[in-house]
């Protein structure tokens, strides 16, 4: 049973370009979370999605960032017009998800975005 | 506003001795707490968790203690091994944040180094 997969593992972009980060959850998991880790900091929640639905995007910057989790295919975190401050490690986690109870989140290896 | 704090950025311990990692929180609504371990260039790996209805949970060499009145939890590793050297993150979940999202709020991490 493959774990959470993220690609690419490393992504280099110049300022103003777009970054697309992909996440395939564990088999059987329908809930996806995106977290961002800035240097020397802990992980910060960005967005929570279920298939075809954004449930909570309270941690997402208001501009340039978007996320989706289509019916088919991986979840995508998209950053438009990247700036140097977007340089960070972006982690995806998945869980089976049952409302009202806690379900352990399993993390992928992360995508390290570097903006030149 | 940091709701989960790990005040020690680093800790060094001799192999075979006890490692104690500490975590404080401010949100009294947190009802589930977790410890994750992270190696460089990898995603966080779940280690152990505890529900707020308990004050102790043990799994092999790892024990987590929760003191709700002090809003404090700690992770004990006994005996410590060189392979335990990693960054340890404390995380907490609030059942009332964003419905069933169950996002995790992370501390900034403690780098544990176990010396042979």
PDB file of C-alpha atoms in Angstrom:
ATOM      1  CA  UNK A   1       0.000   0.000   0.000  1.00  0.00           C
ATOM      2  CA  UNK A   2       1.816   3.048  -1.276  1.00  0.00           C
ATOM      3  CA  UNK A   3       2.002   6.040   1.018  1.00  0.00           C
ATOM      4  CA  UNK A   4       1.157   9.625   0.180  1.00  0.00           C
ATOM      5  CA  UNK A   5       2.987  10.626  -2.961  1.00  0.00           C
ATOM      6  CA  UNK A   6       4.047  14.118  -3.890  1.00  0.00           C
ATOM      7  CA  UNK A   7       5.724  15.404  -6.991  1.00  0.00           C
ATOM      8  CA  UNK A   8       7.912  16.987  -7.862  1.00  0.00           C
ATOM      9  CA  UNK A   9      10.150  16.613  -4.831  1.00  0.00           C
ATOM     10  CA  UNK A  10      12.043  19.750  -5.773  1.00  0.00           C
ATOM     11  CA  UNK A  11      10.776  22.636  -7.856  1.00  0.00           C
ATOM     12  CA  UNK A  12      12.679  25.744  -8.879  1.00  0.00           C
ATOM     13  CA  UNK A  13      10.811  28.700 -10.287  1.00  0.00           C
ATOM     14  CA  UNK A  14      11.701  32.266 -11.156  1.00  0.00           C
ATOM     15  CA  UNK A  15       9.682  35.124  -9.727  1.00  0.00           C
ATOM     16  CA  UNK A  16       6.440  35.562 -11.616  1.00  0.00           C
ATOM     17  CA  UNK A  17       6.193  31.971 -12.824  1.00  0.00           C
ATOM     18  CA  UNK A  18       3.575  29.443 -11.777  1.00  0.00           C
ATOM     19  CA  UNK A  19       4.193  26.488  -9.493  1.00  0.00           C
ATOM     20  CA  UNK A  20       2.063  23.329  -9.545  1.00  0.00           C
ATOM     21  CA  UNK A  21       2.445  20.822  -6.746  1.00  0.00           C
ATOM     22  CA  UNK A  22       0.785  17.425  -6.923  1.00  0.00           C
ATOM     23  CA  UNK A  23      -0.363  15.064  -4.210  1.00  0.00           C
ATOM     24  CA  UNK A  24      -1.766  11.557  -4.513  1.00  0.00           C
ATOM     25  CA  UNK A  25      -3.318  10.426  -1.229  1.00  0.00           C
ATOM     26  CA  UNK A  26      -2.994   6.974   0.224  1.00  0.00           C
ATOM     27  CA  UNK A  27      -5.278   4.376  -1.294  1.00  0.00           C
ATOM     28  CA  UNK A  28      -8.696   4.582   0.303  1.00  0.00           C
ATOM     29  CA  UNK A  29      -8.166   8.082   1.655  1.00  0.00           C
ATOM     30  CA  UNK A  30     -10.574  10.741   0.478  1.00  0.00           C
ATOM     31  CA  UNK A  31      -9.367  13.676   2.579  1.00  0.00           C
ATOM     32  CA  UNK A  32      -6.355  15.767   1.660  1.00  0.00           C
ATOM     33  CA  UNK A  33      -4.611  18.491   3.625  1.00  0.00           C
ATOM     34  CA  UNK A  34      -1.896  20.869   2.472  1.00  0.00           C
ATOM     35  CA  UNK A  35       0.621  22.351   4.902  1.00  0.00           C
ATOM     36  CA  UNK A  36       3.505  24.756   4.367  1.00  0.00           C
ATOM     37  CA  UNK A  37       6.741  24.797   6.326  1.00  0.00           C
ATOM     38  CA  UNK A  38       8.830  27.930   6.184  1.00  0.00           C
ATOM     39  CA  UNK A  39      12.485  27.687   7.248  1.00  0.00           C
ATOM     40  CA  UNK A  40      12.953  27.241  11.007  1.00  0.00           C
ATOM     41  CA  UNK A  41       9.186  27.000  11.568  1.00  0.00           C
ATOM     42  CA  UNK A  42       6.590  24.318  12.107  1.00  0.00           C
ATOM     43  CA  UNK A  43       4.059  23.206   9.545  1.00  0.00           C
ATOM     44  CA  UNK A  44       1.180  25.602   8.960  1.00  0.00           C
ATOM     45  CA  UNK A  45      -2.203  24.417   7.730  1.00  0.00           C
ATOM     46  CA  UNK A  46      -3.261  25.790   4.365  1.00  0.00           C
ATOM     47  CA  UNK A  47      -6.273  23.940   2.990  1.00  0.00           C
ATOM     48  CA  UNK A  48      -8.407  20.849   3.468  1.00  0.00           C
ATOM     49  CA  UNK A  49     -10.150  19.169   0.555  1.00  0.00           C
ATOM     50  CA  UNK A  50     -12.328  16.235  -0.184  1.00  0.00           C
ATOM     51  CA  UNK A  51     -13.007  14.970  -3.671  1.00  0.00           C
ATOM     52  CA  UNK A  52     -14.256  17.901  -5.771  1.00  0.00           C
ATOM     53  CA  UNK A  53     -14.773  20.062  -2.682  1.00  0.00           C
ATOM     54  CA  UNK A  54     -12.739  22.603  -0.753  1.00  0.00           C
ATOM     55  CA  UNK A  55     -13.839  22.176   2.846  1.00  0.00           C
ATOM     56  CA  UNK A  56     -11.583  24.655   4.624  1.00  0.00           C
ATOM     57  CA  UNK A  57      -9.149  27.095   3.032  1.00  0.00           C
ATOM     58  CA  UNK A  58      -8.698  29.337   6.046  1.00  0.00           C
ATOM     59  CA  UNK A  59      -4.920  28.929   5.932  1.00  0.00           C
ATOM     60  CA  UNK A  60      -4.503  29.813   2.278  1.00  0.00           C
ATOM     61  CA  UNK A  61      -3.170  33.235   1.291  1.00  0.00           C
ATOM     62  CA  UNK A  62      -5.993  35.198  -0.271  1.00  0.00           C
ATOM     63  CA  UNK A  63      -4.236  35.786  -3.565  1.00  0.00           C
ATOM     64  CA  UNK A  64      -2.220  33.666  -5.995  1.00  0.00           C
ATOM     65  CA  UNK A  65      -2.854  30.361  -4.186  1.00  0.00           C
ATOM     66  CA  UNK A  66      -5.481  27.823  -5.161  1.00  0.00           C
ATOM     67  CA  UNK A  67      -6.094  24.137  -4.592  1.00  0.00           C
ATOM     68  CA  UNK A  68      -8.215  21.439  -6.113  1.00  0.00           C
ATOM     69  CA  UNK A  69      -8.893  17.751  -5.664  1.00  0.00           C
ATOM     70  CA  UNK A  70     -10.692  16.532  -8.782  1.00  0.00           C
ATOM     71  CA  UNK A  71     -12.800  13.420  -9.042  1.00  0.00           C
ATOM     72  CA  UNK A  72      -9.984  11.740 -10.923  1.00  0.00           C
ATOM     73  CA  UNK A  73      -6.314  12.383 -10.386  1.00  0.00           C
ATOM     74  CA  UNK A  74      -4.156  13.990  -7.733  1.00  0.00           C
ATOM     75  CA  UNK A  75      -4.780  17.047  -5.629  1.00  0.00           C
ATOM     76  CA  UNK A  76      -3.071  20.132  -7.027  1.00  0.00           C
ATOM     77  CA  UNK A  77      -1.750  23.132  -5.128  1.00  0.00           C
ATOM     78  CA  UNK A  78      -1.214  25.981  -7.548  1.00  0.00           C
ATOM     79  CA  UNK A  79       0.773  29.124  -6.863  1.00  0.00           C
ATOM     80  CA  UNK A  80       0.582  31.831  -9.475  1.00  0.00           C
ATOM     81  CA  UNK A  81       3.172  34.579  -9.933  1.00  0.00           C
ATOM     82  CA  UNK A  82       5.488  33.148  -7.325  1.00  0.00           C
ATOM     83  CA  UNK A  83       7.560  35.436  -5.109  1.00  0.00           C
ATOM     84  CA  UNK A  84      10.658  34.668  -3.071  1.00  0.00           C
ATOM     85  CA  UNK A  85       8.572  34.444   0.100  1.00  0.00           C
ATOM     86  CA  UNK A  86       6.791  31.402  -1.362  1.00  0.00           C
ATOM     87  CA  UNK A  87      10.018  29.396  -1.015  1.00  0.00           C
ATOM     88  CA  UNK A  88       9.161  26.655   1.468  1.00  0.00           C
ATOM     89  CA  UNK A  89       8.483  22.971   1.864  1.00  0.00           C
ATOM     90  CA  UNK A  90       4.904  22.081   0.999  1.00  0.00           C
ATOM     91  CA  UNK A  91       3.526  18.919   2.571  1.00  0.00           C
ATOM     92  CA  UNK A  92       0.416  17.034   1.690  1.00  0.00           C
ATOM     93  CA  UNK A  93      -1.320  14.720   4.140  1.00  0.00           C
ATOM     94  CA  UNK A  94      -4.245  12.383   3.699  1.00  0.00           C
ATOM     95  CA  UNK A  95      -6.676  10.668   6.009  1.00  0.00           C
ATOM     96  CA  UNK A  96      -9.684   8.399   5.634  1.00  0.00           C
ATOM     97  CA  UNK A  97     -11.724  11.087   7.366  1.00  0.00           C
ATOM     98  CA  UNK A  98     -14.761  10.507   9.509  1.00  0.00           C
ATOM     99  CA  UNK A  99     -16.698  13.497  10.697  1.00  0.00           C
ATOM    100  CA  UNK A 100     -16.604  14.053  14.430  1.00  0.00           C
ATOM    101  CA  UNK A 101     -13.620  11.878  15.185  1.00  0.00           C
ATOM    102  CA  UNK A 102      -9.958  12.339  14.763  1.00  0.00           C
ATOM    103  CA  UNK A 103      -8.234  10.437  12.011  1.00  0.00           C
ATOM    104  CA  UNK A 104      -4.509  10.252  11.786  1.00  0.00           C
ATOM    105  CA  UNK A 105      -3.022  12.194   8.926  1.00  0.00           C
ATOM    106  CA  UNK A 106      -0.299  10.534   6.876  1.00  0.00           C
ATOM    107  CA  UNK A 107       2.199  12.873   5.297  1.00  0.00           C
ATOM    108  CA  UNK A 108       3.941  12.779   1.977  1.00  0.00           C
ATOM    109  CA  UNK A 109       7.658  13.552   1.541  1.00  0.00           C
ATOM    110  CA  UNK A 110       6.990  17.157   0.578  1.00  0.00           C
ATOM    111  CA  UNK A 111       7.828  19.410  -2.342  1.00  0.00           C
ATOM    112  CA  UNK A 112      10.612  21.890  -1.781  1.00  0.00           C
ATOM    113  CA  UNK A 113       9.862  25.025  -3.758  1.00  0.00           C
ATOM    114  CA  UNK A 114      12.680  27.458  -4.407  1.00  0.00           C
ATOM    115  CA  UNK A 115      11.887  30.794  -6.005  1.00  0.00           C
ATOM    116  CA  UNK A 116      14.858  32.521  -7.573  1.00  0.00           C
TER     117      UNK A 116
ATOM    118  CA  UNK B   1      -0.268  33.892  17.730  1.00  0.00           C
ATOM    119  CA  UNK B   2       1.359  30.529  18.377  1.00  0.00           C
ATOM    120  CA  UNK B   3      -1.175  28.147  19.869  1.00  0.00           C
ATOM    121  CA  UNK B   4       1.335  25.312  20.160  1.00  0.00           C
ATOM    122  CA  UNK B   5       4.820  26.104  21.407  1.00  0.00           C
ATOM    123  CA  UNK B   6       7.977  24.079  21.615  1.00  0.00           C
ATOM    124  CA  UNK B   7      10.370  26.355  23.453  1.00  0.00           C
ATOM    125  CA  UNK B   8      13.476  24.215  23.058  1.00  0.00           C
ATOM    126  CA  UNK B   9      14.749  24.294  19.495  1.00  0.00           C
ATOM    127  CA  UNK B  10      17.319  21.598  20.254  1.00  0.00           C
ATOM    128  CA  UNK B  11      18.141  18.859  22.750  1.00  0.00           C
ATOM    129  CA  UNK B  12      21.179  16.591  23.049  1.00  0.00           C
ATOM    130  CA  UNK B  13      21.056  13.356  25.005  1.00  0.00           C
ATOM    131  CA  UNK B  14      23.464  10.493  25.550  1.00  0.00           C
ATOM    132  CA  UNK B  15      22.525   7.133  24.080  1.00  0.00           C
ATOM    133  CA  UNK B  16      20.647   4.992  26.596  1.00  0.00           C
ATOM    134  CA  UNK B  17      19.426   7.957  28.641  1.00  0.00           C
ATOM    135  CA  UNK B  18      15.957   9.488  28.671  1.00  0.00           C
ATOM    136  CA  UNK B  19      14.937  12.175  26.193  1.00  0.00           C
ATOM    137  CA  UNK B  20      12.181  14.540  27.306  1.00  0.00           C
ATOM    138  CA  UNK B  21      10.630  16.840  24.751  1.00  0.00           C
ATOM    139  CA  UNK B  22       8.171  19.460  25.908  1.00  0.00           C
ATOM    140  CA  UNK B  23       5.228  21.221  24.342  1.00  0.00           C
ATOM    141  CA  UNK B  24       2.852  23.901  25.630  1.00  0.00           C
ATOM    142  CA  UNK B  25      -0.455  24.983  24.164  1.00  0.00           C
ATOM    143  CA  UNK B  26      -2.851  27.844  24.708  1.00  0.00           C
ATOM    144  CA  UNK B  27      -6.085  26.678  23.063  1.00  0.00           C
ATOM    145  CA  UNK B  28      -8.183  24.883  25.670  1.00  0.00           C
ATOM    146  CA  UNK B  29     -10.388  23.479  22.902  1.00  0.00           C
ATOM    147  CA  UNK B  30      -7.647  21.127  21.683  1.00  0.00           C
ATOM    148  CA  UNK B  31      -8.811  17.593  22.362  1.00  0.00           C
ATOM    149  CA  UNK B  32      -6.214  15.473  20.601  1.00  0.00           C
ATOM    150  CA  UNK B  33      -2.457  15.751  20.626  1.00  0.00           C
ATOM    151  CA  UNK B  34       0.160  14.066  18.483  1.00  0.00           C
ATOM    152  CA  UNK B  35       3.900  13.804  18.148  1.00  0.00           C
ATOM    153  CA  UNK B  36       5.497  13.537  14.746  1.00  0.00           C
ATOM    154  CA  UNK B  37       9.093  12.734  13.936  1.00  0.00           C
ATOM    155  CA  UNK B  38      10.780  14.216  10.898  1.00  0.00           C
ATOM    156  CA  UNK B  39      14.024  13.380   9.188  1.00  0.00           C
ATOM    157  CA  UNK B  40      15.614  15.836   6.742  1.00  0.00           C
ATOM    158  CA  UNK B  41      14.053  15.811   3.273  1.00  0.00           C
ATOM    159  CA  UNK B  42      11.198  13.591   4.430  1.00  0.00           C
ATOM    160  CA  UNK B  43       7.641  14.206   5.555  1.00  0.00           C
ATOM    161  CA  UNK B  44       6.602  13.992   9.209  1.00  0.00           C
ATOM    162  CA  UNK B  45       5.956  10.473  10.476  1.00  0.00           C
ATOM    163  CA  UNK B  46       3.352   9.849  13.138  1.00  0.00           C
ATOM    164  CA  UNK B  47       4.850   8.654  16.390  1.00  0.00           C
ATOM    165  CA  UNK B  48       2.272   8.648  19.167  1.00  0.00           C
ATOM    166  CA  UNK B  49      -0.897  10.456  20.169  1.00  0.00           C
ATOM    167  CA  UNK B  50      -3.083  11.114  23.172  1.00  0.00           C
ATOM    168  CA  UNK B  51      -6.678  12.101  23.648  1.00  0.00           C
ATOM    169  CA  UNK B  52      -7.547  14.815  26.136  1.00  0.00           C
ATOM    170  CA  UNK B  53      -9.491  12.307  28.225  1.00  0.00           C
ATOM    171  CA  UNK B  54      -6.218  10.583  29.115  1.00  0.00           C
ATOM    172  CA  UNK B  55      -3.100  11.774  30.858  1.00  0.00           C
ATOM    173  CA  UNK B  56      -0.684   9.145  29.606  1.00  0.00           C
ATOM    174  CA  UNK B  57      -0.187   6.954  26.582  1.00  0.00           C
ATOM    175  CA  UNK B  58       2.645   4.516  26.125  1.00  0.00           C
ATOM    176  CA  UNK B  59       3.970   2.731  23.052  1.00  0.00           C
ATOM    177  CA  UNK B  60       7.220   0.860  23.471  1.00  0.00           C
ATOM    178  CA  UNK B  61      10.012   3.293  24.221  1.00  0.00           C
ATOM    179  CA  UNK B  62       7.721   6.283  23.723  1.00  0.00           C
ATOM    180  CA  UNK B  63       5.385   7.751  26.332  1.00  0.00           C
ATOM    181  CA  UNK B  64       3.349  10.914  26.036  1.00  0.00           C
ATOM    182  CA  UNK B  65       2.106  12.713  29.139  1.00  0.00           C
ATOM    183  CA  UNK B  66      -0.665  15.281  29.118  1.00  0.00           C
ATOM    184  CA  UNK B  67      -1.262  17.828  31.876  1.00  0.00           C
ATOM    185  CA  UNK B  68      -4.456  19.622  30.904  1.00  0.00           C
ATOM    186  CA  UNK B  69      -4.465  22.056  33.807  1.00  0.00           C
ATOM    187  CA  UNK B  70      -1.001  23.257  32.818  1.00  0.00           C
ATOM    188  CA  UNK B  71      -1.737  22.938  29.092  1.00  0.00           C
ATOM    189  CA  UNK B  72       1.450  20.989  28.739  1.00  0.00           C
ATOM    190  CA  UNK B  73       2.466  17.740  27.163  1.00  0.00           C
ATOM    191  CA  UNK B  74       5.729  15.924  26.972  1.00  0.00           C
ATOM    192  CA  UNK B  75       7.249  13.051  25.049  1.00  0.00           C
ATOM    193  CA  UNK B  76       9.590  10.671  26.850  1.00  0.00           C
ATOM    194  CA  UNK B  77      11.895   8.381  24.924  1.00  0.00           C
ATOM    195  CA  UNK B  78      13.572   5.664  26.984  1.00  0.00           C
ATOM    196  CA  UNK B  79      16.162   4.470  26.235  1.00  0.00           C
ATOM    197  CA  UNK B  80      17.251   6.962  23.589  1.00  0.00           C
ATOM    198  CA  UNK B  81      18.970   5.596  20.501  1.00  0.00           C
ATOM    199  CA  UNK B  82      21.081   7.341  17.839  1.00  0.00           C
ATOM    200  CA  UNK B  83      18.370   6.539  15.268  1.00  0.00           C
ATOM    201  CA  UNK B  84      15.991   8.718  17.274  1.00  0.00           C
ATOM    202  CA  UNK B  85      17.935  11.790  16.170  1.00  0.00           C
ATOM    203  CA  UNK B  86      15.406  13.867  14.228  1.00  0.00           C
ATOM    204  CA  UNK B  87      13.140  16.873  14.560  1.00  0.00           C
ATOM    205  CA  UNK B  88      10.117  16.207  16.757  1.00  0.00           C
ATOM    206  CA  UNK B  89       6.932  18.167  16.220  1.00  0.00           C
ATOM    207  CA  UNK B  90       4.099  18.459  18.672  1.00  0.00           C
ATOM    208  CA  UNK B  91       0.681  18.927  17.037  1.00  0.00           C
ATOM    209  CA  UNK B  92      -2.850  19.469  18.293  1.00  0.00           C
ATOM    210  CA  UNK B  93      -6.356  19.205  16.904  1.00  0.00           C
ATOM    211  CA  UNK B  94      -9.389  21.315  17.749  1.00  0.00           C
ATOM    212  CA  UNK B  95     -12.724  19.627  17.023  1.00  0.00           C
ATOM    213  CA  UNK B  96     -14.470  22.955  16.633  1.00  0.00           C
ATOM    214  CA  UNK B  97     -12.162  24.433  14.026  1.00  0.00           C
ATOM    215  CA  UNK B  98     -13.752  24.488  10.612  1.00  0.00           C
ATOM    216  CA  UNK B  99     -16.283  21.769  11.121  1.00  0.00           C
ATOM    217  CA  UNK B 100     -14.852  18.363  10.469  1.00  0.00           C
ATOM    218  CA  UNK B 101     -11.637  19.646   8.964  1.00  0.00           C
ATOM    219  CA  UNK B 102      -9.542  18.502  11.891  1.00  0.00           C
ATOM    220  CA  UNK B 103      -6.560  20.511  10.768  1.00  0.00           C
ATOM    221  CA  UNK B 104      -3.441  20.103  12.856  1.00  0.00           C
ATOM    222  CA  UNK B 105      -1.704  22.988  14.563  1.00  0.00           C
ATOM    223  CA  UNK B 106       2.020  22.335  14.847  1.00  0.00           C
ATOM    224  CA  UNK B 107       4.734  23.567  17.134  1.00  0.00           C
ATOM    225  CA  UNK B 108       8.013  24.765  15.657  1.00  0.00           C
ATOM    226  CA  UNK B 109       9.839  21.536  16.438  1.00  0.00           C
ATOM    227  CA  UNK B 110      12.733  20.352  18.595  1.00  0.00           C
ATOM    228  CA  UNK B 111      15.869  18.892  17.061  1.00  0.00           C
ATOM    229  CA  UNK B 112      16.844  15.855  19.125  1.00  0.00           C
ATOM    230  CA  UNK B 113      20.401  14.598  18.844  1.00  0.00           C
ATOM    231  CA  UNK B 114      21.237  11.302  20.536  1.00  0.00           C
ATOM    232  CA  UNK B 115      24.962  10.969  21.013  1.00  0.00           C
ATOM    233  CA  UNK B 116      26.536   7.496  20.810  1.00  0.00           C
TER     234      UNK B 116
END
